[in-house]
Short mmCIF file of C-alpha atoms and ligand atoms in Angstrom, two decimals:
data_model
loop_
_atom_site.label_atom_id
_atom_site.label_comp_id
_atom_site.label_asym_id
_atom_site.label_seq_id
_atom_site.Cartn_x
_atom_site.Cartn_y
_atom_site.Cartn_z
CA ASN A 1 -315.49 38.67 -165.02
CA THR A 2 -314.90 35.72 -167.32
CA LEU A 3 -313.62 35.29 -170.82
CA LYS A 4 -314.63 32.96 -173.59
CA ALA A 5 -312.29 29.99 -173.99
CA LEU A 6 -312.57 26.41 -175.18
CA LYS A 7 -312.48 23.49 -172.77
CA TYR A 8 -310.89 20.52 -174.50
CA LYS A 9 -310.20 17.41 -172.43
CA GLY A 10 -310.45 19.48 -169.27
CA ARG A 11 -307.92 22.11 -170.38
CA LEU A 12 -308.49 25.72 -171.39
CA TRP A 13 -307.54 26.70 -174.94
CA PRO A 14 -308.55 29.74 -177.00
CA ALA A 15 -311.87 29.30 -178.78
CA PHE A 16 -310.23 27.97 -181.96
CA ASP A 17 -311.76 25.29 -184.16
CA PRO A 18 -311.80 22.17 -181.90
CA GLU A 19 -310.48 20.16 -184.86
CA SER A 20 -307.26 22.18 -184.92
CA ILE A 21 -306.79 21.77 -181.16
CA LYS A 22 -307.43 18.04 -181.53
CA GLY A 23 -304.76 18.05 -184.23
CA VAL A 24 -302.07 18.92 -181.68
CA GLU A 25 -302.16 15.33 -180.42
CA THR A 26 -301.64 13.78 -183.83
CA PHE A 27 -299.29 16.43 -185.27
CA LYS A 28 -296.60 14.85 -187.50
CA SER A 29 -293.22 16.36 -186.75
CA ARG A 30 -290.49 16.65 -189.38
CA ASP A 31 -286.78 16.60 -188.67
CA ASP A 32 -286.38 20.13 -189.95
CA ASP A 33 -289.34 21.66 -188.11
CA VAL A 34 -288.60 24.59 -185.83
CA ILE A 35 -291.20 25.25 -183.14
CA VAL A 36 -291.25 28.44 -181.07
CA VAL A 37 -292.78 27.72 -177.67
CA ALA A 38 -293.87 30.27 -175.08
CA TYR A 39 -296.66 31.19 -172.73
CA PRO A 40 -298.79 33.78 -174.59
CA LYS A 41 -297.42 37.33 -174.72
CA SER A 42 -293.81 36.34 -174.17
CA GLY A 43 -292.46 37.44 -177.55
CA THR A 44 -293.70 34.62 -179.77
CA HIS A 45 -294.38 36.87 -182.78
CA TRP A 46 -290.92 38.40 -182.50
CA VAL A 47 -288.92 35.19 -182.24
CA TRP A 48 -291.05 33.34 -184.76
CA GLU A 49 -290.31 36.09 -187.29
CA MET A 50 -286.59 35.88 -186.49
CA ALA A 51 -286.63 32.10 -186.95
CA ARG A 52 -288.58 32.36 -190.19
CA LEU A 53 -286.13 34.84 -191.72
CA LEU A 54 -283.10 32.89 -190.52
CA LEU A 55 -284.48 29.67 -192.05
CA ALA A 56 -285.22 31.48 -195.31
CA GLY A 57 -281.67 32.84 -195.39
CA LYS A 58 -283.02 36.23 -196.47
CA THR A 59 -285.24 38.99 -195.10
CA ASP A 60 -287.06 39.67 -198.32
CA VAL A 61 -289.80 37.06 -197.92
CA PRO A 62 -293.59 37.26 -198.36
CA MET A 63 -295.38 38.43 -195.23
CA ILE A 64 -297.30 35.74 -193.41
CA GLU A 65 -298.93 35.81 -190.01
CA LYS A 66 -297.53 34.00 -187.00
CA ASP A 67 -300.92 32.36 -186.49
CA ASP A 68 -300.49 30.58 -189.84
CA GLY A 69 -297.80 28.54 -188.14
CA MET A 70 -299.61 28.03 -184.84
CA ILE A 71 -300.03 24.30 -184.32
CA GLU A 72 -303.28 24.53 -182.30
CA ASP A 73 -304.84 27.12 -184.63
CA VAL A 74 -304.22 25.50 -188.02
CA LEU A 75 -306.07 22.44 -189.27
CA PRO A 76 -303.83 19.35 -189.64
CA ASP A 77 -304.06 19.13 -193.43
CA LYS A 78 -303.06 22.78 -193.74
CA LEU A 79 -300.01 22.18 -191.52
CA GLU A 80 -299.16 19.12 -193.59
CA ALA A 81 -299.35 21.20 -196.77
CA GLN A 82 -296.68 23.64 -195.57
CA THR A 83 -293.31 23.20 -197.21
CA SER A 84 -290.18 22.39 -195.22
CA PRO A 85 -288.51 23.76 -193.26
CA ARG A 86 -291.57 24.87 -191.33
CA ALA A 87 -291.39 27.66 -188.75
CA LEU A 88 -294.15 26.78 -186.30
CA ASN A 89 -295.24 27.98 -182.88
CA THR A 90 -297.40 26.91 -179.97
CA HIS A 91 -298.39 27.96 -176.46
CA ALA A 92 -299.00 24.35 -175.38
CA HIS A 93 -297.96 23.26 -171.91
CA PHE A 94 -295.13 20.73 -172.00
CA GLU A 95 -297.36 17.76 -171.25
CA LEU A 96 -299.78 18.81 -174.00
CA MET A 97 -297.11 19.03 -176.71
CA PRO A 98 -297.59 16.80 -179.77
CA LYS A 99 -296.64 13.25 -178.80
CA GLU A 100 -294.27 12.88 -181.76
CA VAL A 101 -292.32 15.98 -180.82
CA LEU A 102 -291.68 14.57 -177.34
CA SER A 103 -291.01 10.99 -178.41
CA LYS A 104 -289.04 11.41 -181.65
CA LYS A 105 -287.25 14.51 -180.37
CA ASN A 106 -286.47 15.23 -184.00
CA CYS A 107 -287.34 18.88 -184.39
CA LYS A 108 -285.87 22.01 -182.84
CA LEU A 109 -287.65 23.96 -180.14
CA ILE A 110 -287.07 27.57 -179.13
CA TYR A 111 -288.43 28.21 -175.63
CA ILE A 112 -288.95 31.84 -174.54
CA THR A 113 -289.83 33.19 -171.10
CA ARG A 114 -290.84 36.71 -170.08
CA ASP A 115 -291.29 38.46 -166.74
CA PRO A 116 -294.75 37.22 -165.70
CA ARG A 117 -295.75 40.69 -164.55
CA ASP A 118 -295.21 42.05 -168.06
CA VAL A 119 -296.96 38.96 -169.42
CA ALA A 120 -300.01 39.66 -167.20
CA VAL A 121 -300.30 43.25 -168.44
CA SER A 122 -299.78 42.23 -172.06
CA TYR A 123 -302.29 39.36 -171.77
CA TYR A 124 -304.88 41.68 -170.19
CA ASN A 125 -304.62 44.00 -173.18
CA HIS A 126 -304.79 41.02 -175.53
CA HIS A 127 -307.98 39.72 -173.90
CA ARG A 128 -309.54 43.15 -173.76
CA LYS A 129 -308.84 43.97 -177.40
CA LEU A 130 -309.64 40.65 -179.10
CA VAL A 131 -313.32 41.33 -178.61
CA GLU A 132 -314.68 38.75 -181.03
CA TYR A 133 -312.58 35.94 -179.52
CA TYR A 134 -312.93 36.58 -175.83
CA ASP A 135 -315.93 38.85 -175.25
CA TYR A 136 -314.08 40.13 -172.16
CA LYS A 137 -315.11 43.38 -170.58
CA GLY A 138 -313.33 43.33 -167.20
CA GLN A 139 -310.91 45.91 -165.88
CA TRP A 140 -307.27 45.36 -164.90
CA LYS A 141 -308.20 45.06 -161.21
CA ASP A 142 -310.61 42.21 -162.11
CA TYR A 143 -308.21 40.58 -164.54
CA PHE A 144 -305.26 40.46 -162.15
CA PRO A 145 -306.71 37.72 -159.87
CA MET A 146 -307.91 35.83 -162.95
CA PHE A 147 -304.38 35.72 -164.34
CA LEU A 148 -302.93 34.65 -160.98
CA SER A 149 -305.36 31.76 -160.69
CA GLY A 150 -304.92 30.71 -164.33
CA LYS A 151 -308.54 31.24 -165.34
CA VAL A 152 -307.46 32.21 -168.85
CA ASP A 153 -306.75 30.27 -172.02
CA TYR A 154 -303.49 28.30 -171.54
CA GLU A 155 -304.20 28.53 -167.81
CA SER A 156 -301.54 29.26 -165.20
CA TRP A 157 -298.27 30.95 -166.14
CA PHE A 158 -296.70 29.32 -163.08
CA ALA A 159 -297.74 25.79 -164.08
CA PHE A 160 -296.74 26.38 -167.70
CA THR A 161 -293.29 27.60 -166.73
CA ARG A 162 -292.62 24.91 -164.13
CA GLY A 163 -293.83 22.26 -166.59
CA TRP A 164 -291.49 23.38 -169.34
CA GLU A 165 -288.49 23.69 -167.02
CA GLN A 166 -289.10 20.21 -165.67
CA GLY A 167 -289.77 18.80 -169.14
CA ILE A 168 -286.50 20.19 -170.47
CA LYS A 169 -284.60 18.86 -167.45
CA ASP A 170 -286.12 15.39 -167.78
CA ASN A 171 -285.40 15.20 -171.52
CA PRO A 172 -281.79 16.21 -172.03
CA ASP A 173 -281.84 14.91 -175.61
CA LEU A 174 -284.61 17.29 -176.62
CA LYS A 175 -283.20 19.95 -178.95
CA VAL A 176 -284.19 23.13 -177.12
CA HIS A 177 -282.79 26.63 -177.26
CA VAL A 178 -283.82 28.58 -174.16
CA THR A 179 -284.02 32.35 -174.21
CA SER A 180 -285.96 35.24 -172.69
CA TYR A 181 -287.76 38.35 -173.84
CA GLU A 182 -285.45 40.38 -171.63
CA ALA A 183 -282.26 38.90 -173.11
CA LEU A 184 -283.61 39.50 -176.59
CA HIS A 185 -284.12 43.14 -175.70
CA GLU A 186 -280.81 43.61 -174.02
CA ASN A 187 -278.62 41.99 -176.59
CA THR A 188 -280.62 41.45 -179.74
CA ASN A 189 -277.67 40.93 -182.08
CA GLU A 190 -276.05 38.32 -179.88
CA GLU A 191 -279.36 36.54 -179.38
CA VAL A 192 -280.07 36.37 -183.12
CA LYS A 193 -276.56 35.04 -183.66
CA ASN A 194 -277.21 32.32 -181.06
CA LEU A 195 -280.47 31.48 -182.75
CA ALA A 196 -278.77 31.17 -186.14
CA GLU A 197 -276.17 28.86 -184.65
CA PHE A 198 -278.82 26.72 -182.97
CA LEU A 199 -280.75 26.47 -186.24
CA GLY A 200 -277.60 25.55 -188.14
CA VAL A 201 -277.96 28.56 -190.41
CA SER A 202 -274.82 30.20 -191.70
CA ALA A 203 -275.26 33.91 -191.20
CA ASP A 204 -272.69 36.67 -191.50
CA GLU A 205 -272.78 39.91 -189.48
CA ALA A 206 -274.60 41.76 -192.25
CA PHE A 207 -277.41 39.21 -192.43
CA ILE A 208 -277.71 39.11 -188.64
CA SER A 209 -278.15 42.87 -188.47
CA GLU A 210 -280.64 42.73 -191.33
CA VAL A 211 -282.73 40.23 -189.36
CA VAL A 212 -282.46 42.36 -186.21
CA LYS A 213 -283.61 45.43 -188.10
CA LYS A 214 -286.43 43.72 -189.97
CA THR A 215 -287.82 42.23 -186.73
CA SER A 216 -287.57 45.39 -184.64
CA PHE A 217 -290.74 46.36 -182.79
CA ASP A 218 -291.25 49.46 -184.93
CA ASN A 219 -290.76 47.60 -188.19
CA MET A 220 -293.03 44.72 -187.29
CA LYS A 221 -295.65 47.13 -185.96
CA ALA A 222 -295.53 49.13 -189.19
CA SER A 223 -295.64 46.14 -191.51
CA LYS A 224 -297.89 43.71 -189.63
CA GLY A 225 -299.69 45.87 -187.07
CA LYS A 226 -302.36 47.03 -189.49
CA ASN A 227 -303.76 43.53 -189.90
CA GLU A 228 -305.38 43.34 -186.46
CA THR A 229 -306.47 46.56 -184.79
CA TYR A 230 -308.66 47.73 -181.95
CA LYS A 231 -310.60 50.96 -181.56
CA GLU A 232 -309.87 52.59 -178.20
CA LYS A 233 -312.48 54.69 -176.40
CA ASP A 234 -310.87 57.83 -177.77
CA LYS A 235 -311.48 56.31 -181.23
CA SER A 236 -307.80 55.79 -182.01
CA GLU A 237 -307.08 52.60 -183.95
CA VAL A 238 -304.27 50.60 -182.28
CA PRO A 239 -302.56 47.36 -183.31
CA ILE A 240 -303.48 44.46 -181.02
CA MET A 241 -300.32 42.35 -181.21
CA TYR A 242 -297.81 45.23 -181.21
CA ARG A 243 -298.62 47.26 -178.12
CA LYS A 244 -295.56 48.63 -176.31
CA GLY A 245 -292.79 46.10 -176.74
CA LYS A 246 -290.91 47.14 -173.60
CA VAL A 247 -289.45 45.49 -170.51
CA GLY A 248 -291.01 46.56 -167.20
CA ASP A 249 -294.30 48.11 -168.31
CA TRP A 250 -295.93 46.28 -165.37
CA LYS A 251 -294.74 49.11 -163.14
CA ASN A 252 -297.28 51.38 -164.84
CA TRP A 253 -300.10 48.97 -164.03
CA PHE A 254 -299.48 47.17 -160.72
CA THR A 255 -300.58 48.83 -157.48
CA VAL A 256 -298.29 48.33 -154.49
CA ALA A 257 -300.77 45.80 -153.08
CA GLN A 258 -300.85 43.87 -156.37
CA SER A 259 -297.09 43.85 -156.51
CA GLU A 260 -296.86 42.46 -152.96
CA GLN A 261 -299.49 39.84 -153.65
CA PHE A 262 -297.74 38.86 -156.84
CA ASP A 263 -294.36 38.48 -155.12
CA GLU A 264 -295.83 36.28 -152.43
CA ILE A 265 -297.48 33.92 -154.90
CA PHE A 266 -294.46 33.95 -157.21
CA GLU A 267 -292.09 32.92 -154.41
CA GLN A 268 -294.41 30.09 -153.35
CA GLU A 269 -294.99 28.80 -156.87
CA MET A 270 -291.54 29.15 -158.40
CA LYS A 271 -289.16 27.87 -155.72
CA GLU A 272 -285.74 26.87 -157.07
CA THR A 273 -286.54 27.46 -160.71
CA ARG A 274 -284.74 29.28 -163.51
CA ALA A 275 -287.73 31.62 -163.63
CA GLN A 276 -287.18 32.52 -159.98
CA LYS A 277 -283.56 33.38 -160.71
CA LEU A 278 -284.65 35.59 -163.61
CA TYR A 279 -287.80 37.22 -162.32
CA SER A 280 -287.84 37.22 -158.51
CA ASN A 281 -288.45 40.69 -157.18
CA GLN A 282 -286.25 39.79 -154.22
CA LYS A 283 -283.38 39.54 -156.66
CA THR A 284 -283.98 42.94 -158.23
CA CYS A 285 -284.34 44.54 -154.77
CA SER A 286 -281.09 43.15 -153.35
P1 LIG B 1 -296.58 44.16 -174.95
O1 LIG B 1 -298.05 43.89 -174.88
O2 LIG B 1 -295.94 44.27 -173.59
O3 LIG B 1 -296.23 45.32 -175.81
P2 LIG B 1 -296.58 37.37 -178.23
O4 LIG B 1 -295.96 37.56 -179.54
O5 LIG B 1 -296.08 36.16 -177.51
O6 LIG B 1 -298.08 37.44 -178.30
O7 LIG B 1 -296.08 38.58 -177.32
C1 LIG B 1 -296.60 39.86 -177.52
C2 LIG B 1 -295.72 40.88 -176.82
O8 LIG B 1 -294.49 41.01 -177.53
C3 LIG B 1 -296.37 42.25 -176.82
O9 LIG B 1 -295.90 42.89 -175.62
C4 LIG B 1 -295.79 42.85 -178.07
O10 LIG B 1 -295.85 44.25 -178.14
C5 LIG B 1 -294.36 42.34 -178.00
N1 LIG B 1 -293.69 42.34 -179.31
C6 LIG B 1 -294.19 41.98 -180.51
N2 LIG B 1 -293.29 42.12 -181.48
C7 LIG B 1 -292.18 42.59 -180.88
C8 LIG B 1 -290.88 42.97 -181.38
N3 LIG B 1 -290.58 42.88 -182.66
N4 LIG B 1 -289.98 43.42 -180.48
C9 LIG B 1 -290.27 43.52 -179.18
N5 LIG B 1 -291.48 43.18 -178.64
C10 LIG B 1 -292.43 42.72 -179.49
#
């Protein structure tokens, strides 16, 4: 019950080219860079696409993959060759972020969180379907403890989330826009408007709704979903990165015992955090 990952300086990354992971440390940040940051499966593709269209000022742009802007997955010279303004993304923990980004504080960061229970389910499906990357054959019941203990690439959700919250608190001059997968679902228009404002992009109502429409789950699944697919046991071909796109799918996966175990660990790990306010089960039960 293990998956293939890359250990670099004692930390677990996906099995990318080690040179691209090494490049995170020496990454040269530009004043007009925009970097979407999230633990995997928290809506990175979605928000990155929104940011990319907002920066372009139009929705009619050539299709490129989110991974082409992923700092740890693109070799340094290829990142350097991208024209400004660059829409980038990373799943790096706060303390592993490029040194320049944290010292110069010149570029803009968009930090997204998602209910960790939905993240766990989404990440399980990601690991299961990306066969050539992870060679993972476990079942959900085996994966669940692995996720809780952070034995996956990018390690513990709890540590990642605490680290980013603390990092943002300790660096008030960092330019960060904080949002959540759930808020994006609930009020997509408003959230895109906030993003445009944060990015300093002038966008009228018509453009905002165009961006919302173009980045809808169904549209992105139809246009980009064909690029990476997985053959299910019943032989159906399904997109890997565009699975369900819903809030609360964890309820279809967690047993009662898993839910109780999750709550206990969550409450211990996330005391007095923003994440606790957003995702504590105690809150939703009261
Ligand atoms: P599910 O597996 O729950 O469906 P990331 O981009 O960080 O890898 O996150 C992937 C998750 O976001 C997946 O969740 C995926 O379906 C969902 N997603 C991708 N594009 C989306 C969109 N345009 N709108 C809503 N959810 C989207």
